[in-house]
Tab-separated table of C-alpha atoms and ligand atoms in Angstrom:
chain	number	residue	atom	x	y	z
A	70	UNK	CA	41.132	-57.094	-3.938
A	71	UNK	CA	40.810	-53.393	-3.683
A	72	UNK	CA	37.902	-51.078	-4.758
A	73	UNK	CA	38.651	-49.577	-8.438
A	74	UNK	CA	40.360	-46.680	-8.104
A	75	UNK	CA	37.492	-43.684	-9.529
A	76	UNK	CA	37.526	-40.733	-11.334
A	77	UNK	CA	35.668	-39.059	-8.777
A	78	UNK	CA	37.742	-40.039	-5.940
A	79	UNK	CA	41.156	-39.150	-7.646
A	80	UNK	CA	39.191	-35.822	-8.121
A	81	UNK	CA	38.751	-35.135	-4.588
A	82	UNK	CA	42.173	-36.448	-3.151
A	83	UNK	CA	43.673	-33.846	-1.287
A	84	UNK	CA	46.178	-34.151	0.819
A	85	UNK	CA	45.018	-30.423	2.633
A	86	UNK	CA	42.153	-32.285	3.621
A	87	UNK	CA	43.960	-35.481	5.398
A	88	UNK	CA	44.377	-37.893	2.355
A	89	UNK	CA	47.247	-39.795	1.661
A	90	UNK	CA	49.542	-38.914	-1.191
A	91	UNK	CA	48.653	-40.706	-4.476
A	92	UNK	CA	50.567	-43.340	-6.178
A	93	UNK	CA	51.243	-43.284	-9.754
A	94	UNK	CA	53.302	-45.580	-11.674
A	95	UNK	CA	53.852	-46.171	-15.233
A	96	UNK	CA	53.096	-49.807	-17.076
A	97	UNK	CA	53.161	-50.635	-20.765
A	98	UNK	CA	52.361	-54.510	-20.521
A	99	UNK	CA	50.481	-56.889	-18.525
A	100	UNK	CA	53.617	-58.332	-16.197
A	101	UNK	CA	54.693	-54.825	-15.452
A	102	UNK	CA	50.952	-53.803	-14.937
A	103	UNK	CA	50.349	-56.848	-12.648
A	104	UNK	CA	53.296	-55.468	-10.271
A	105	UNK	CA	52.395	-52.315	-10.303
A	106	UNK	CA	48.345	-53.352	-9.290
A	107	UNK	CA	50.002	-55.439	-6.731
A	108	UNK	CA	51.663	-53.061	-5.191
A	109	UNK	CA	48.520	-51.631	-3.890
A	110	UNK	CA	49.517	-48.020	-6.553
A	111	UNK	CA	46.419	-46.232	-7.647
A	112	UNK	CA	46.727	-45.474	-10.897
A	113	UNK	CA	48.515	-47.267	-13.450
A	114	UNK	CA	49.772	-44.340	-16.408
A	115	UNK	CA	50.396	-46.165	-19.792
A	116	UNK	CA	53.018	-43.099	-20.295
A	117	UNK	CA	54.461	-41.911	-23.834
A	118	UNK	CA	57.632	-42.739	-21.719
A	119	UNK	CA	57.278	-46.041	-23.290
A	120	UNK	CA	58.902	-45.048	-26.354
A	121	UNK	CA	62.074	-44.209	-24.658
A	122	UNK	CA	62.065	-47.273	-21.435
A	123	UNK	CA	60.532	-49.714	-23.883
A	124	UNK	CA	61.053	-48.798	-27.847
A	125	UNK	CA	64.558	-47.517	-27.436
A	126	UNK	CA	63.566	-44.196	-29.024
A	127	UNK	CA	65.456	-40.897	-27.457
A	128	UNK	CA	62.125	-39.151	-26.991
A	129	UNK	CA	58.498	-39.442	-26.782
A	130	UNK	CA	57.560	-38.072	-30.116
A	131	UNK	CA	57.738	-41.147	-31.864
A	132	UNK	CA	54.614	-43.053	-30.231
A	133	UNK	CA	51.404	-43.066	-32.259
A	134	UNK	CA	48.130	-43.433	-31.112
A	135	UNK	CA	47.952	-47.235	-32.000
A	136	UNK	CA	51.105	-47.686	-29.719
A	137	UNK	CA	49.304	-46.503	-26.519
A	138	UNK	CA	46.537	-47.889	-27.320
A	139	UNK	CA	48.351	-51.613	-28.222
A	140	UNK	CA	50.199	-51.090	-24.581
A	141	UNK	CA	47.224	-49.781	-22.840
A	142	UNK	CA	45.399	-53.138	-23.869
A	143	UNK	CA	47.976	-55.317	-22.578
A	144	UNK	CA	47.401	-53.459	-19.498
A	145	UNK	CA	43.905	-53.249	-18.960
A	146	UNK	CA	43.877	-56.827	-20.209
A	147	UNK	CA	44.926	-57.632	-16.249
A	148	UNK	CA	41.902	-55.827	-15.009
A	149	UNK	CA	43.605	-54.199	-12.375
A	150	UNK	CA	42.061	-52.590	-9.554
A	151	UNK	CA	44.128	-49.241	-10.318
A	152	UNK	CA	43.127	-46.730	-12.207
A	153	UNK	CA	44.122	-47.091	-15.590
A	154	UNK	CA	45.510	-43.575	-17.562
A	155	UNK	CA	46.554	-43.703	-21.263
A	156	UNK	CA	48.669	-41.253	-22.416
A	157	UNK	CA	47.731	-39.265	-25.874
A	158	UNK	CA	50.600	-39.004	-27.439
A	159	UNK	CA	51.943	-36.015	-29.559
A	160	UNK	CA	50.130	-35.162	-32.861
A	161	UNK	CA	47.117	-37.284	-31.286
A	162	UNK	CA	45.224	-34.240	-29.810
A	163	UNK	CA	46.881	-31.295	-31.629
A	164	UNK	CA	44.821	-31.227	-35.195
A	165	UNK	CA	41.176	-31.230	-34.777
A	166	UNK	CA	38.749	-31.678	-31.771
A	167	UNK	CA	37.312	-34.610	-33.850
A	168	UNK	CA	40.636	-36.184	-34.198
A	169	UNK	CA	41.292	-35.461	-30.775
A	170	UNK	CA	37.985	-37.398	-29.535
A	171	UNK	CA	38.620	-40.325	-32.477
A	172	UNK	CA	41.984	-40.842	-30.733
A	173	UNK	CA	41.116	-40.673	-27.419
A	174	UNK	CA	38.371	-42.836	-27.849
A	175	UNK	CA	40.833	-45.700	-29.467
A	176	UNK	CA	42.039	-45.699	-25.860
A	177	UNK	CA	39.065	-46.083	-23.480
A	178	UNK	CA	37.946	-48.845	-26.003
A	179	UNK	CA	41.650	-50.139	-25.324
A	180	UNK	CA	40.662	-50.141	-21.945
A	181	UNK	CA	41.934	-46.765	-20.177
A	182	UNK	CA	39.773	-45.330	-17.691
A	183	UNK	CA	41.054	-41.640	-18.736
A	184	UNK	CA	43.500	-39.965	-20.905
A	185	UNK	CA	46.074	-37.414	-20.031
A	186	UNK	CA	47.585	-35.065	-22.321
A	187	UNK	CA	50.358	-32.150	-22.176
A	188	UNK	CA	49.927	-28.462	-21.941
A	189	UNK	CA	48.503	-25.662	-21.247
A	190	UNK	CA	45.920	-23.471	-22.308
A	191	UNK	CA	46.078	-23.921	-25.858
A	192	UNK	CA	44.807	-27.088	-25.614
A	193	UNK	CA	41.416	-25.870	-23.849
A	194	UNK	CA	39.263	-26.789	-26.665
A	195	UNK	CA	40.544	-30.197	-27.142
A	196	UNK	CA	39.904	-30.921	-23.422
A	197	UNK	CA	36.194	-29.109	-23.457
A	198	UNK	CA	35.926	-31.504	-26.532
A	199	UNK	CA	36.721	-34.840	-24.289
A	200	UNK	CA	34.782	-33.630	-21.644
A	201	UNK	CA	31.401	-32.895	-24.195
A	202	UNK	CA	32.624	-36.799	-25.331
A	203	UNK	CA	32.382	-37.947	-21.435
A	204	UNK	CA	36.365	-38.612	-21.413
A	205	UNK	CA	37.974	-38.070	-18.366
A	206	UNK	CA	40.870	-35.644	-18.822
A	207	UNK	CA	44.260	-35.829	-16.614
A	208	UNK	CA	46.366	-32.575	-17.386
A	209	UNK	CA	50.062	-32.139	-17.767
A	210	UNK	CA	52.049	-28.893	-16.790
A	211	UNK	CA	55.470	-27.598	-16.831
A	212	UNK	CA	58.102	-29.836	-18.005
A	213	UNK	CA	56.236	-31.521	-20.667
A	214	UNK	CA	58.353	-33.920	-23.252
A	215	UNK	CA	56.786	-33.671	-26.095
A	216	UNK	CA	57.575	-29.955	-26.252
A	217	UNK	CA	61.343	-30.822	-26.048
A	218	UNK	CA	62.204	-29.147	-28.968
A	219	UNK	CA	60.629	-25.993	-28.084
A	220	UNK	CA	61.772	-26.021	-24.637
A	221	UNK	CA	65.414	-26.852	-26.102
A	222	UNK	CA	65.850	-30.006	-23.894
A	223	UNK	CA	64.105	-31.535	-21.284
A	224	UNK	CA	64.704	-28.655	-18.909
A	225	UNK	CA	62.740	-27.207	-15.507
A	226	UNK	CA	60.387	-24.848	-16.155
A	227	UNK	CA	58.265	-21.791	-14.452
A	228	UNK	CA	61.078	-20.637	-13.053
A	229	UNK	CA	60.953	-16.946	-12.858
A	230	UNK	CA	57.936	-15.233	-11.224
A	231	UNK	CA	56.070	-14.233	-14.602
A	232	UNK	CA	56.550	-17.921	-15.413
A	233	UNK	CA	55.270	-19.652	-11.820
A	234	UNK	CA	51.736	-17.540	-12.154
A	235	UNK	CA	51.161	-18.533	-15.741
A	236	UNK	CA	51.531	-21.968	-14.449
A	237	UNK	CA	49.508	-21.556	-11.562
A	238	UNK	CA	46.850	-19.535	-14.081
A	239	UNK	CA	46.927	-22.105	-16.916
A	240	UNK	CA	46.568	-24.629	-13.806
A	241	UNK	CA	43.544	-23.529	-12.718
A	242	UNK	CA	42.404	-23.091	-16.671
A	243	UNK	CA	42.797	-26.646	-17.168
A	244	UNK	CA	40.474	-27.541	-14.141
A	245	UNK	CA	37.575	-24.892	-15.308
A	246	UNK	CA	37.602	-26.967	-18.555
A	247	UNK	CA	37.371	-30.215	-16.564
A	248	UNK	CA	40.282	-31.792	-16.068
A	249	UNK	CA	39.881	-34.127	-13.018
A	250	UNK	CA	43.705	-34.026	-11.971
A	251	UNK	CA	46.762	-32.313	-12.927
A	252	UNK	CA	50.311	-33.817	-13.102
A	253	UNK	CA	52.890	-31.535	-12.586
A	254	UNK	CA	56.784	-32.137	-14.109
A	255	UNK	CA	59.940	-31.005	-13.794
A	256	UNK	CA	59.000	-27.133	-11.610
A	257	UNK	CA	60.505	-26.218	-8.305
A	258	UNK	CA	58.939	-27.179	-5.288
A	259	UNK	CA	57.212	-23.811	-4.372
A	260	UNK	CA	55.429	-23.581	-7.456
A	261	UNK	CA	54.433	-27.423	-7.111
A	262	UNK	CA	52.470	-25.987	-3.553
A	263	UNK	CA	50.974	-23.254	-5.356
A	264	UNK	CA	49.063	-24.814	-7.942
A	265	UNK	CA	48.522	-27.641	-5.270
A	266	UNK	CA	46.794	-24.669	-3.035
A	267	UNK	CA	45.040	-23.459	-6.036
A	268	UNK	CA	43.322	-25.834	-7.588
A	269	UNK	CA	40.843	-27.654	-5.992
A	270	UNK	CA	41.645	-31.162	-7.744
A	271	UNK	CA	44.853	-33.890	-7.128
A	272	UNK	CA	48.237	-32.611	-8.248
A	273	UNK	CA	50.815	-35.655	-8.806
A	274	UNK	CA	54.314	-34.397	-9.288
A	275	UNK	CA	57.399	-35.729	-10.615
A	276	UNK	CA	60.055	-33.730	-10.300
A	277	UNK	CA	57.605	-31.340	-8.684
A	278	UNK	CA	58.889	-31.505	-4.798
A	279	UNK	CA	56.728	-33.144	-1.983
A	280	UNK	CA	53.804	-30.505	-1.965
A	281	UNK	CA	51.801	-32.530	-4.306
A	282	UNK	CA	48.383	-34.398	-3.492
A	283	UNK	CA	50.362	-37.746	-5.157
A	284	UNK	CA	53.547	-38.873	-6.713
A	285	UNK	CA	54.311	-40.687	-10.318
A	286	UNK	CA	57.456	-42.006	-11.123
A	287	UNK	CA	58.733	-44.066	-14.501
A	288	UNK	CA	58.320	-48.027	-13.741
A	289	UNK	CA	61.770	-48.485	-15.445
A	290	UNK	CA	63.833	-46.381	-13.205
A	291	UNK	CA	62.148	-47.306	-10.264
A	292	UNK	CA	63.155	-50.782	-10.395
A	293	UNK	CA	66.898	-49.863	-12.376
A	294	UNK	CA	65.969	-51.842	-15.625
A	295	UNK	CA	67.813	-49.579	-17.342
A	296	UNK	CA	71.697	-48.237	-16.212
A	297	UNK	CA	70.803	-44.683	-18.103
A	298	UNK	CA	71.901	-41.794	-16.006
A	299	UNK	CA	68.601	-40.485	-14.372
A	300	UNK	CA	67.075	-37.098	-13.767
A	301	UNK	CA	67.870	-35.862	-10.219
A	302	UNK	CA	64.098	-36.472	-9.232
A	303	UNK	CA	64.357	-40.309	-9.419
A	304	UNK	CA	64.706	-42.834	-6.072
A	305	UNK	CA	65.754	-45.953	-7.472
A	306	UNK	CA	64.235	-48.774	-5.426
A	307	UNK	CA	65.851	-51.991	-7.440
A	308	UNK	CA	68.590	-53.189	-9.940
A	309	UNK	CA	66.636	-54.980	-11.851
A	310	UNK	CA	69.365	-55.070	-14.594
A	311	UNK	CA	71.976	-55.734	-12.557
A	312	UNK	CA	70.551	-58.618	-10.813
A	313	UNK	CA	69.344	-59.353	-14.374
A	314	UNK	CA	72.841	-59.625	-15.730
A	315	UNK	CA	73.861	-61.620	-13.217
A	316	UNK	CA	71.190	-64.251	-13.535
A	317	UNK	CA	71.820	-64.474	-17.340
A	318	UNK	CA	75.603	-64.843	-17.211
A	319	UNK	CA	74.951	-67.815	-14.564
A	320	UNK	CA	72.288	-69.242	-16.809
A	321	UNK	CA	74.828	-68.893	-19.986
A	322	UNK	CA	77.350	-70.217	-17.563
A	323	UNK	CA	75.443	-73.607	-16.381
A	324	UNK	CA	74.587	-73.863	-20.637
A	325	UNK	CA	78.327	-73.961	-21.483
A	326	UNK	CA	79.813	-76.162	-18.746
A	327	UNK	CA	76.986	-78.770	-19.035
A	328	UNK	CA	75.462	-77.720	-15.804
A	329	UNK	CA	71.794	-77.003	-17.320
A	330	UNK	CA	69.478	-78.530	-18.668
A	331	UNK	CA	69.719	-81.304	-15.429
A	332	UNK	CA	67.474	-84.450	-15.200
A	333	UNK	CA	64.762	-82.038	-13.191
A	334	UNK	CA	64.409	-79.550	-16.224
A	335	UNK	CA	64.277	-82.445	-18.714
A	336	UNK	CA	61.441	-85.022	-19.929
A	337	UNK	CA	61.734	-88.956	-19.585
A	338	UNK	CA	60.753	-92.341	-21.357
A	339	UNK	CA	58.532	-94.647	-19.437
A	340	UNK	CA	60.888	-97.455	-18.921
A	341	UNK	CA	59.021	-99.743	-20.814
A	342	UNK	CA	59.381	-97.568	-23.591
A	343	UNK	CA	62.958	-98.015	-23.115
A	344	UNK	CA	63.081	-101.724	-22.953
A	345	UNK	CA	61.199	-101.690	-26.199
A	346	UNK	CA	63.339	-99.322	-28.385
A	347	UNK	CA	65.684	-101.309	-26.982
A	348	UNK	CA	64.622	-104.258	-28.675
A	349	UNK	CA	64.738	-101.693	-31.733
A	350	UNK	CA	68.549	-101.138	-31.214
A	351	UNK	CA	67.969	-97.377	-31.039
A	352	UNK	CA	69.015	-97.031	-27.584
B	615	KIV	O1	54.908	-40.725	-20.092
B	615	KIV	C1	55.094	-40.677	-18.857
B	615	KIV	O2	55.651	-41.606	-18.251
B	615	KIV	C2	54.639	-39.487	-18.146
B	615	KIV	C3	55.072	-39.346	-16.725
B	615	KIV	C4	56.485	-38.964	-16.680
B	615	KIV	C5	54.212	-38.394	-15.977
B	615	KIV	O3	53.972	-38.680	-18.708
């Protein structure tokens, strides 16, 4: 079995300094967490994503904190040797700093390791607030969902000069208030390598080009459980639900022409048993 995956050395990853990029992938329950352990990732993100891969919901804003926290205990419940992230999700860090610490706190007694949470520096006092409350804090720039209807769809950001230095800025704001790692979404490559040069904590991108110090991806379109059209920024590894399909039609298939259940998936009398109802005349 591994060594758990540690704040500290998630902290220090760097890729400038000879590490190896970072894995990240999402899990909301414990099969999908096992496979995810087992593939030797790093951290394991119980994302807000699960509201759309997993509730059916067309954005994240419809998770509450008992959600995560529900998912984030079926994860942790597999003790994994990755590092386990809950996501806070929208209106759970937004009100008050002691909401924000009540909330987060739901989730490392869930069993996360660390939160994350989205944007940028107006959310400095929330984060000083975990930090005073000995939560570890994973930051979110650029693309970040739960603004979607501010940012008027789920569009790439920092693209114009002013934009790529606030992000860099509010980048290295987060980190002065503590953050231990920063995941970048949905902004062009160049400014990925920026804040990736400027900050002296891991970067994990998605959608965020190569120059990151890791990578996260959603579980669900990894594998293809889903057929929904994907964002340009997603390698599909698997058709899960194709070769899902498949297996079910066959399986509805052997039902209706007799073929299952066979002898082998089906329980039997001793044969004395048999001689003796027998005797009964129910057999
Ligand atoms: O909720 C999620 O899955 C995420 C990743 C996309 C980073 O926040």
């Amino acid at each position: 079995m591994a060594a758990k995956m540690t704040v500290p050395r998630i902290r220090e990853h760097k890729v400038s300094v000879g590490d190896d990029p970072l894995v990240m992938l999402t899990a909301y329950d414990a099969p999908s967490a096992r496979m995810v352990d087992s593939s030797g990732a790093d951290i394991i993100l119980v994302g807000d994503s699960v509201a759309m891969v997993v509730l059916g919901y067309e954005d994240t804003l419809q998770v509450t904190i008992d959600d995560i926290a529900y998912h984030t205990a079926a994860v942790s419940r597999t003790n994994p040797s990755a590092f386990v992230v809950a996501d806070m999700p929208w209106m759970s860090y937004h009100v008050s700093k002691e909401e924000t610490v009540m909330n987060a706190a739901k989730l490392i007694r869930a069993g996360a390791d660390a939160v994350k949470l989205e944007g940028g520096r107006r959310r400095l006092p929330m984060i000083e607030a975990l930090i005073d409350a000995e939560i570890p804090v994973m930051g979110h720039l650029g693309l970040t969902p739960q603004s979607v209807n501010v940012m008027g769809g789920f569009k790439v950001q920092a693209k114009s000069t002013k934009a790529a230095l606030d992000l860099v800025s509010a980048a290295k704001s987060l980190v002065h208030a503590g953050c231990f790692s920063l995941v970048l979404e949905g902004v062009p490559s160049p400014v990925a390598a920026m804040v990736t040069e400027a900050v002296d904590v891991a970067t994990i991108g998605i959608g965020a080009g190569p120059y990151c110090d890791g990578q996260v991806l959603v579980l669900h379109d990894v594998l293809g459980i889903e057929q929904r059209v994907l964002p340009k920024f997603v390698r599909r590894y698997a058709d899960f639900h194709g070769e899902g399909v498949q297996a079910l039609a066959k399986f509805a298939d052997d039902v209706r022409t007799g073929k299952f259940p066979g002898d082998e998936e089906s329980y039997q009398l001793n044969e004395d048993v048999v001689d003796e109802m027998k005797l009964y005349g129910t057999m």
